[in-house]
Coordinates of N, CA and C and ligand atoms in Angstrom, one line a residue:
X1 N 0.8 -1.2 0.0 CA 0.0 0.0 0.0 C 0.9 1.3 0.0
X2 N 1.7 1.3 1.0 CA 3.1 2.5 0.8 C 3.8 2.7 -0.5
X3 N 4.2 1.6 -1.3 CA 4.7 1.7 -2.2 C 3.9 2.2 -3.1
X4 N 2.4 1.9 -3.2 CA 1.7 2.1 -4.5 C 1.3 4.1 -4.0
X5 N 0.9 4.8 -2.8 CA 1.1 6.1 -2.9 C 2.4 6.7 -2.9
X6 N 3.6 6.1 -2.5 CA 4.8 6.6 -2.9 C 4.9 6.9 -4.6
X7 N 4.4 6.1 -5.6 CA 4.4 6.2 -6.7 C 3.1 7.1 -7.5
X8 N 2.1 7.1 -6.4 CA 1.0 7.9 -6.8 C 1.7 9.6 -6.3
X9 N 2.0 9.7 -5.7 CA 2.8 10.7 -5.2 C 3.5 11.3 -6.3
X10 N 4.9 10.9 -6.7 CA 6.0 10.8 -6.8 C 5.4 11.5 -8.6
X11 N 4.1 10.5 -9.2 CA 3.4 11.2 -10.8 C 3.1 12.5 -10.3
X12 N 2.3 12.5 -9.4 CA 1.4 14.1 -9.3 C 3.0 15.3 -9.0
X13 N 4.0 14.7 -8.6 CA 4.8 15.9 -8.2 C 5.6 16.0 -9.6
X14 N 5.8 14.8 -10.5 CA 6.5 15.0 -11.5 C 5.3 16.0 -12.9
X15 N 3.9 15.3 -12.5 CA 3.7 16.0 -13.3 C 3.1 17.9 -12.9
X16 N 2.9 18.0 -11.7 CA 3.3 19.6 -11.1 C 4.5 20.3 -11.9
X17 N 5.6 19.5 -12.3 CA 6.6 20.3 -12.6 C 6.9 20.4 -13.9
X18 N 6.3 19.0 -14.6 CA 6.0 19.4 -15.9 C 4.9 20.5 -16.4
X19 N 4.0 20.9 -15.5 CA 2.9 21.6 -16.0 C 3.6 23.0 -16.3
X20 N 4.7 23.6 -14.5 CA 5.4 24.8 -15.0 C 6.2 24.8 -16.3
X21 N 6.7 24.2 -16.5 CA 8.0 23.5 -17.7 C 7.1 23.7 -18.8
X22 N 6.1 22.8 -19.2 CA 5.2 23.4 -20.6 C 4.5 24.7 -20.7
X23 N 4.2 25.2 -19.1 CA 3.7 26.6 -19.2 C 4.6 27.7 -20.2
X24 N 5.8 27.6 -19.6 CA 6.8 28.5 -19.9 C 7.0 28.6 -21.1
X25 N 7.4 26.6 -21.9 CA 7.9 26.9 -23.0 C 6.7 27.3 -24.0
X26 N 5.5 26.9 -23.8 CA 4.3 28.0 -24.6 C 4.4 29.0 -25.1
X27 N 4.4 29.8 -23.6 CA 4.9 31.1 -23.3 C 6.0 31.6 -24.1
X28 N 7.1 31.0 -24.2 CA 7.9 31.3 -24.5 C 8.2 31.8 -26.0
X29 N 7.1 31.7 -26.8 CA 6.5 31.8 -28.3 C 6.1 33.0 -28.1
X30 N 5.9 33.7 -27.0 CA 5.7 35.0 -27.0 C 6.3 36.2 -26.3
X31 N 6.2 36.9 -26.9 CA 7.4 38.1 -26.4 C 6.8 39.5 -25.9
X32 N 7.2 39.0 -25.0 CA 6.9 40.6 -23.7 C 7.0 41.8 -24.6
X33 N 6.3 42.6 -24.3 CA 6.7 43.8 -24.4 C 7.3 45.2 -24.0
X34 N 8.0 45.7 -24.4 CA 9.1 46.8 -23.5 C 7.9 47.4 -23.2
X35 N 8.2 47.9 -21.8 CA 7.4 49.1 -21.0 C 8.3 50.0 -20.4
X36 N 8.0 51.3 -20.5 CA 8.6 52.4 -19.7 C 8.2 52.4 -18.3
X37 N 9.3 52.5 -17.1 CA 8.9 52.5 -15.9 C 7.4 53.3 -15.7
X38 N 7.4 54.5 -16.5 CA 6.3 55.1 -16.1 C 4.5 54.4 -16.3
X39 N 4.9 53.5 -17.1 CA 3.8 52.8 -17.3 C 3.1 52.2 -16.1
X40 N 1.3 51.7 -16.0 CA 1.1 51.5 -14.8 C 1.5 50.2 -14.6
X41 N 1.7 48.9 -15.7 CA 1.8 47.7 -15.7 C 2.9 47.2 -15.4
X42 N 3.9 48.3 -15.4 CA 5.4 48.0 -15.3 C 5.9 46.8 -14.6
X43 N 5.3 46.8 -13.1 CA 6.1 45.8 -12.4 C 4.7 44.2 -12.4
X44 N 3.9 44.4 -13.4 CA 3.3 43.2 -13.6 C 3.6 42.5 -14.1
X45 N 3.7 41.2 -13.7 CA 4.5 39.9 -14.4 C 3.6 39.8 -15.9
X46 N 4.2 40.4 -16.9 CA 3.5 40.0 -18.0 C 3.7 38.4 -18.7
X47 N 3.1 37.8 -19.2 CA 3.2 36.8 -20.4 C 4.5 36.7 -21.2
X48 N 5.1 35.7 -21.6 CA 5.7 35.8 -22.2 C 7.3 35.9 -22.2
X49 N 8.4 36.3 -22.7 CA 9.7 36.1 -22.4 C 10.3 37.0 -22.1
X50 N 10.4 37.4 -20.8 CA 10.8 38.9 -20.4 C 12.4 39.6 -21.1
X51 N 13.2 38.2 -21.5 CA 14.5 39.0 -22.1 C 13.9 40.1 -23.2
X52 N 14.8 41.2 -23.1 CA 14.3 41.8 -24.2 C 15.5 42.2 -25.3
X53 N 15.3 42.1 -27.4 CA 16.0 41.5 -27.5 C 16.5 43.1 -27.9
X54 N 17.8 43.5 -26.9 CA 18.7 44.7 -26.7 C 19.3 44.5 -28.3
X55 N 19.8 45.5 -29.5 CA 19.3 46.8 -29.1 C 18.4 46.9 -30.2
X56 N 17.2 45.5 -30.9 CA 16.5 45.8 -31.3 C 15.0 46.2 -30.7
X57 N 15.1 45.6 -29.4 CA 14.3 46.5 -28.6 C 14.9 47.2 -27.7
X58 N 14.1 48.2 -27.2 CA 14.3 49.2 -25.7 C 13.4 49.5 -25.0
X59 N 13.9 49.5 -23.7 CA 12.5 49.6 -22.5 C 12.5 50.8 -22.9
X60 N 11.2 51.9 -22.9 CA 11.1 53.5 -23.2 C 11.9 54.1 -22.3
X61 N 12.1 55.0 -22.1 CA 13.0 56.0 -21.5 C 12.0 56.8 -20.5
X62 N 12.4 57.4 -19.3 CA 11.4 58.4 -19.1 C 11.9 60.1 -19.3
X63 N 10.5 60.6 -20.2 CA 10.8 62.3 -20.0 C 12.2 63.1 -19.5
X64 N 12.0 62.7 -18.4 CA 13.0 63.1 -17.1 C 14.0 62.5 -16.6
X65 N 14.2 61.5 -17.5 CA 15.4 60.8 -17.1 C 16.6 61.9 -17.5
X66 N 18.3 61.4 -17.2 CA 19.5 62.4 -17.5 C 20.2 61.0 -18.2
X67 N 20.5 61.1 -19.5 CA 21.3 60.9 -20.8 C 22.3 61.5 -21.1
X68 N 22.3 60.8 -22.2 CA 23.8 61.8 -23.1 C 23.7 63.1 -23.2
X69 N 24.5 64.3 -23.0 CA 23.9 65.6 -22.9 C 24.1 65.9 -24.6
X70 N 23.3 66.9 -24.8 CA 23.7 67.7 -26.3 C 23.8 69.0 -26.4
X71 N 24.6 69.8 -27.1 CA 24.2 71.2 -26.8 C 23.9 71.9 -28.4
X72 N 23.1 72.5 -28.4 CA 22.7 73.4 -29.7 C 23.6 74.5 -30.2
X73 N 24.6 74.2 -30.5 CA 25.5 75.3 -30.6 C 25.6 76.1 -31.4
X74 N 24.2 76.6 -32.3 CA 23.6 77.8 -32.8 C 23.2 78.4 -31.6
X75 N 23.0 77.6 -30.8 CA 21.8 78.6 -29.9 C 22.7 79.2 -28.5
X76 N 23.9 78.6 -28.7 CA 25.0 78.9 -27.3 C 25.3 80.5 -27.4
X77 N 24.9 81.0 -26.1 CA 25.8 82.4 -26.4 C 26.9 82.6 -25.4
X78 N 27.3 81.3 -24.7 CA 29.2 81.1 -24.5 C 29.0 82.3 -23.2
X79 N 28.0 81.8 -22.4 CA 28.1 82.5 -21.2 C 28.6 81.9 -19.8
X80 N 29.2 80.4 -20.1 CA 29.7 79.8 -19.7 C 29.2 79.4 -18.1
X81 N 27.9 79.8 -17.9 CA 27.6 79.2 -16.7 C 27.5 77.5 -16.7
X82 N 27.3 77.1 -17.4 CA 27.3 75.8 -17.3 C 28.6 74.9 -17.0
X83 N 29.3 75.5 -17.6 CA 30.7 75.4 -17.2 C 31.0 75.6 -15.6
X84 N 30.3 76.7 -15.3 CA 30.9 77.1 -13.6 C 30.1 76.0 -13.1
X85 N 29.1 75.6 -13.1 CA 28.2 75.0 -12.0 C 28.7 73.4 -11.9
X86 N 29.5 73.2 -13.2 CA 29.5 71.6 -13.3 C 30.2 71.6 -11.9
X87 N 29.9 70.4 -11.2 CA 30.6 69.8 -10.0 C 31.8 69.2 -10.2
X88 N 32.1 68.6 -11.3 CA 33.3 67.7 -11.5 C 34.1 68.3 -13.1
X89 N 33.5 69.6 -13.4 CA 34.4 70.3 -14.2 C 34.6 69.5 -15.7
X90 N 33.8 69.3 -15.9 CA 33.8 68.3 -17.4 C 33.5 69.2 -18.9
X91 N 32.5 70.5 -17.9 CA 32.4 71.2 -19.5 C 33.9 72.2 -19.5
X92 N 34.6 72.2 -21.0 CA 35.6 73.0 -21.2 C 34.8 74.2 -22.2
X93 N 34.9 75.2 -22.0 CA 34.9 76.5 -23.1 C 35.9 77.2 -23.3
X94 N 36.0 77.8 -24.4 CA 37.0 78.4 -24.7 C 36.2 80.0 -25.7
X95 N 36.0 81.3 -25.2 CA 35.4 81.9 -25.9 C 36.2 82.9 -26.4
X96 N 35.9 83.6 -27.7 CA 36.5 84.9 -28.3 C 35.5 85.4 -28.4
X97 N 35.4 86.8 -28.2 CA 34.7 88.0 -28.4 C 34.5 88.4 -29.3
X98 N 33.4 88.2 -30.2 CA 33.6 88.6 -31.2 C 33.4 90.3 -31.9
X99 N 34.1 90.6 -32.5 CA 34.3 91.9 -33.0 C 32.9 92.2 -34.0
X100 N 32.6 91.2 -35.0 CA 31.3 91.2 -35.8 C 30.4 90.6 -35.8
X101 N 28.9 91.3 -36.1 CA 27.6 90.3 -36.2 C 27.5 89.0 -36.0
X102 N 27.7 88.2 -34.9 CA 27.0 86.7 -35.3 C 26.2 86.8 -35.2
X103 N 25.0 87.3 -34.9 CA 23.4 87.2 -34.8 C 22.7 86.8 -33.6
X104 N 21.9 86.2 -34.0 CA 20.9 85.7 -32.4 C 20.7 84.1 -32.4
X105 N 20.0 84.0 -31.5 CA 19.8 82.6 -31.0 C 18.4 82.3 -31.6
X106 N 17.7 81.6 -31.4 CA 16.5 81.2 -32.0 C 15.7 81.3 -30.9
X107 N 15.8 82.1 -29.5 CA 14.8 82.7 -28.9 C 15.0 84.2 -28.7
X108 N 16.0 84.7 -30.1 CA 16.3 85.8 -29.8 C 17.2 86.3 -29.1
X109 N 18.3 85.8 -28.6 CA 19.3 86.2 -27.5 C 20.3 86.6 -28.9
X110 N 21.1 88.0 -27.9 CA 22.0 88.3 -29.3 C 23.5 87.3 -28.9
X111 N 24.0 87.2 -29.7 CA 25.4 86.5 -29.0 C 26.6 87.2 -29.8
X112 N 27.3 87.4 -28.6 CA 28.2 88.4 -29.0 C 29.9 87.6 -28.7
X113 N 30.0 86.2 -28.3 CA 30.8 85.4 -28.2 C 31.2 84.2 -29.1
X114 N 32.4 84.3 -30.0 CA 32.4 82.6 -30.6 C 32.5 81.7 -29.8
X115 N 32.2 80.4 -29.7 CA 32.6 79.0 -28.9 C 33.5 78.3 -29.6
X116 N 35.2 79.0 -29.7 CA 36.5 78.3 -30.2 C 36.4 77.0 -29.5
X117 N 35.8 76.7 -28.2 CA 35.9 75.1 -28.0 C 34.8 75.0 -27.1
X118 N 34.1 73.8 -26.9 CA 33.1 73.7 -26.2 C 33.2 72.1 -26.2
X119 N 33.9 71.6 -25.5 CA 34.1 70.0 -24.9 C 32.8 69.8 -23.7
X120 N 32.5 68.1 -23.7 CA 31.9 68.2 -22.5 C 32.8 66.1 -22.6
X121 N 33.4 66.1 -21.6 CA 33.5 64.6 -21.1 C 32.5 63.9 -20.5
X122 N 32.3 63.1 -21.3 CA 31.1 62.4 -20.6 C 31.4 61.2 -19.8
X123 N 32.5 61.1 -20.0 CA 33.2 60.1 -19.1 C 33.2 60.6 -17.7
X124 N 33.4 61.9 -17.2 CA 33.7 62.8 -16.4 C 32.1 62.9 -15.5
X125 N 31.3 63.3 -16.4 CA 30.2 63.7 -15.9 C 29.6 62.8 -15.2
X126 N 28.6 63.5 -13.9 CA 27.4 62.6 -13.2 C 26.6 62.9 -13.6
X127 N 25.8 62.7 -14.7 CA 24.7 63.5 -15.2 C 23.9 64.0 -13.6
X128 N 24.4 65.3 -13.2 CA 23.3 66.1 -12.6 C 22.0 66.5 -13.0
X129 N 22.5 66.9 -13.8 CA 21.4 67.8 -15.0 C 21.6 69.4 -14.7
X130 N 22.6 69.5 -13.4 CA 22.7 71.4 -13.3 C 22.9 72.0 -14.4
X131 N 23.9 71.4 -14.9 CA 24.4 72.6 -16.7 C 22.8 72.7 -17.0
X132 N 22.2 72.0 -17.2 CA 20.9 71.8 -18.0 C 19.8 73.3 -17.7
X133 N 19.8 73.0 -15.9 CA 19.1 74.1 -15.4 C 19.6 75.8 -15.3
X134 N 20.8 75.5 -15.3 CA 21.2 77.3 -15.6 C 21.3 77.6 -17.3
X135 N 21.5 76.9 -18.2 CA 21.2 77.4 -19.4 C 20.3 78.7 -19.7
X136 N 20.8 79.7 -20.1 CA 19.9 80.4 -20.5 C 18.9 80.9 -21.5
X137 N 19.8 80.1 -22.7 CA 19.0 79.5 -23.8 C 18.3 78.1 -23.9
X138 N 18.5 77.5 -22.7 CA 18.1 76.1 -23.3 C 18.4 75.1 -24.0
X139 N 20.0 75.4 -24.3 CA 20.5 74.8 -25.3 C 21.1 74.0 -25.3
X140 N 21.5 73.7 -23.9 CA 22.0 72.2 -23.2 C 21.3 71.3 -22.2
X141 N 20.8 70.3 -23.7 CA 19.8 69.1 -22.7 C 20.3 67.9 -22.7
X142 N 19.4 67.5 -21.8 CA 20.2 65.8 -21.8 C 19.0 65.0 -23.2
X143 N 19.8 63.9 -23.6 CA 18.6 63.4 -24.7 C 18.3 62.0 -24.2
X144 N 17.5 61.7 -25.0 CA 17.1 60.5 -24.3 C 18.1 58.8 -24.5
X145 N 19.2 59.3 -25.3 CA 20.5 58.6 -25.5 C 20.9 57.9 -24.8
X146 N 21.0 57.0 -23.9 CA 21.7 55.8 -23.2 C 23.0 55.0 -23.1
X147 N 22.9 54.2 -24.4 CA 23.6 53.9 -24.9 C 24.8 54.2 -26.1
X148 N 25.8 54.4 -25.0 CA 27.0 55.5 -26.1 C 27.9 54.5 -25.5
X149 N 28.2 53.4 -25.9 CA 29.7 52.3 -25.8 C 30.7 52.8 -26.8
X150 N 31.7 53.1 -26.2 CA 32.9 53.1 -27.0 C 34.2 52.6 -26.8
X151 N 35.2 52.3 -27.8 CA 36.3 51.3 -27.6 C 37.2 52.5 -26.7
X152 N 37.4 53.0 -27.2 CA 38.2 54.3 -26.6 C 37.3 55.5 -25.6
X153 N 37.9 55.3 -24.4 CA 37.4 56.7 -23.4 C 37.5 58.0 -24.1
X154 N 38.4 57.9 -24.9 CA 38.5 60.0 -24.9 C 37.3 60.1 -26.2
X155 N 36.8 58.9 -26.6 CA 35.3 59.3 -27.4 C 34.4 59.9 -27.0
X156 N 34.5 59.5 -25.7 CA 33.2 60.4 -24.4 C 33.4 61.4 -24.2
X157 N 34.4 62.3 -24.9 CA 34.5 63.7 -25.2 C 33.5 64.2 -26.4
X158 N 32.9 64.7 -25.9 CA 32.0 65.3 -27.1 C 32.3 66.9 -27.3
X159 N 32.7 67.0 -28.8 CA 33.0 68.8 -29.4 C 31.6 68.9 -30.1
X160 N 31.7 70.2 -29.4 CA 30.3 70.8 -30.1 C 30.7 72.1 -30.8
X161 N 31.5 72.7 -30.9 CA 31.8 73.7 -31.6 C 32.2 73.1 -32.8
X162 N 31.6 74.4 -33.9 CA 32.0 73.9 -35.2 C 33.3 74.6 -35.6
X163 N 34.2 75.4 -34.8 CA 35.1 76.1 -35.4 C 36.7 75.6 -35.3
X164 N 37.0 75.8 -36.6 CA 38.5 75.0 -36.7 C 39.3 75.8 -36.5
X165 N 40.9 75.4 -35.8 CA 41.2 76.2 -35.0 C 42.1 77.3 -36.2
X166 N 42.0 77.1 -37.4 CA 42.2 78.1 -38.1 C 41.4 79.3 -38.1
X167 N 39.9 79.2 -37.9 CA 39.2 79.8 -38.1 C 39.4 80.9 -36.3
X168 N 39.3 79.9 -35.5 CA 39.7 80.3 -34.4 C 40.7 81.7 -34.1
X169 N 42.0 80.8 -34.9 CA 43.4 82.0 -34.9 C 42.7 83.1 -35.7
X170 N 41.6 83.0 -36.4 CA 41.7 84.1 -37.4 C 40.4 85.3 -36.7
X171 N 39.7 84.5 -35.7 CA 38.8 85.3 -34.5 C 39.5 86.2 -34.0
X172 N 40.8 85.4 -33.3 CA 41.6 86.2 -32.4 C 42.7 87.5 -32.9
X173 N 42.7 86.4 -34.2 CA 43.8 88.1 -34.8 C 42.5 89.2 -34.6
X174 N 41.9 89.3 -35.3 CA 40.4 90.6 -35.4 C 40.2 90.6 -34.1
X175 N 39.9 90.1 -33.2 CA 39.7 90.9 -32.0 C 41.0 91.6 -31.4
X176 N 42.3 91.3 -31.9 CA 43.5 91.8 -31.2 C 43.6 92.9 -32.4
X177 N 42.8 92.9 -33.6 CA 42.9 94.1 -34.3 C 41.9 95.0 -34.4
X178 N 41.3 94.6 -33.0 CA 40.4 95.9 -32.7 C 40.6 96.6 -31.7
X179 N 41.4 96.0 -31.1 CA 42.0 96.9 -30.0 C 42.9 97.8 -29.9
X180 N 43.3 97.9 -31.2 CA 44.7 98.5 -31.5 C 44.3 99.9 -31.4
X181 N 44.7 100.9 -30.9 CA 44.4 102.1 -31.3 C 44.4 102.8 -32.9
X182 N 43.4 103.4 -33.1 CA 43.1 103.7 -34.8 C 44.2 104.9 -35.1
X183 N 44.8 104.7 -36.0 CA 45.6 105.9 -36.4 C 44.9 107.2 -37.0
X184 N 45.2 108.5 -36.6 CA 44.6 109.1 -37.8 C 45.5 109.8 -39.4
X185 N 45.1 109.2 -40.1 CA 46.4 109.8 -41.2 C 45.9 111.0 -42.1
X186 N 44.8 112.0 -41.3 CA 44.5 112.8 -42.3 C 45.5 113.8 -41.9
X187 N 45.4 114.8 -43.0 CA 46.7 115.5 -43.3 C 47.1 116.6 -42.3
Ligands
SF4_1 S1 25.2 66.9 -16.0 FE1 26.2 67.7 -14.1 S2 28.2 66.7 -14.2 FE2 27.3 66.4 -16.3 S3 28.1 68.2 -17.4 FE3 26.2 68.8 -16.6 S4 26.7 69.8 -14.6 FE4 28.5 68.6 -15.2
SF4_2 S1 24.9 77.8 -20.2 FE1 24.0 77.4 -22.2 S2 24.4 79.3 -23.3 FE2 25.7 79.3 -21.6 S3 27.7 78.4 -22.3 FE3 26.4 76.8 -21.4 S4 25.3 75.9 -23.1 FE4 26.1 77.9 -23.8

């Protein structure tokens, strides 16, 4: 009699574990879908195969997350607070004064500074997001970017200025040739 429920046993527990075992691999024919934390279902055990297949899919991002930063460098007017606030000193600028017209920003701000260099290491950075908030144009945000792998660290240097340092030397002569006192050569 022991032996025959030992064996009646012994089916029901094997077949308990085959039931999870075929559940899954069913399952397994179907594929979860990415959700953004902000979603309400987020932490519900969905259906299906939770790997998600990276980097043809991606969990959404939220709004307000802090990413790869970018800056609009039409719209910089090289006021360098961003620079001051960083904590760990990652943004570099480098500005010349400019002598003529560069124009405005695209909310209207006039800018009266070139950006000869505008580095930001991202290697360096904790994304705070402070540069973000003292901007006064707006022009340095974080994007919704994540994933930035590279073979080499000093790639995590991102230039945002478009000017070459020729173009640069040739800023600085004209600003050092506006300083010069004007001759007068009339007779
Ligand atoms: S997010 Fe913070 S650490 Fe990164 S560059 Fe901006 S101020 Fe510096
Ligand atoms: S705070 Fe904004 S406008 Fe000022 S230098 Fe930084 S990115 Fe440019």
């Amino acid at each position: 009699m022991k032996e025959r429920n030992d064996i009646w046993n012994s089916l029901i527990t094997a077949w308990k574990g085959l039931k999870v075992t075929l559940g899954h691999a069913f399952q397994a024919g179907k594929q979860r879908k990415p959700q953004g934390v902000a979603e309400d279902n987020y932490f519900k055990q969905q259906e299906g195969l939770v790997t998600i297949q990276y980097p043809r899919e991606k969990i959404p991002v939220p709004e307000t997350g802090r990413y790869q930063l970018h800056v609009e460098i039409d719209d910089c007017i090289v006021c360098d607070l961003c620079a001051k606030i960083c904590p760990v000193d990652c943004i570099e600028i480098d500005a010349i004064k400019a002598v003529e017209d560069i124009g405005i920003t695209s909310d209207g701000t006039k800018k009266r500074l070139h950006a000869a260099r505008f580095d930001i290491d991202m290697a360096k950075c904790m994304y705070c997001g402070l540069c973000t908030t003292v901007c006064p144009t707006e022009c340095i945000i974080m994007t919704d970017t994540y994933d930035k792998s590279v073979a080499n660290m000093h790639e995590l240097t991102y230039r945002f200025s478009e000017m070459s340092p020729e173009e640069a030397a040739e800023k600085r002569r004209m600003l050092e040739e506006s300083k010069k006192p004007k001759t007068d050569n009339t007779p």
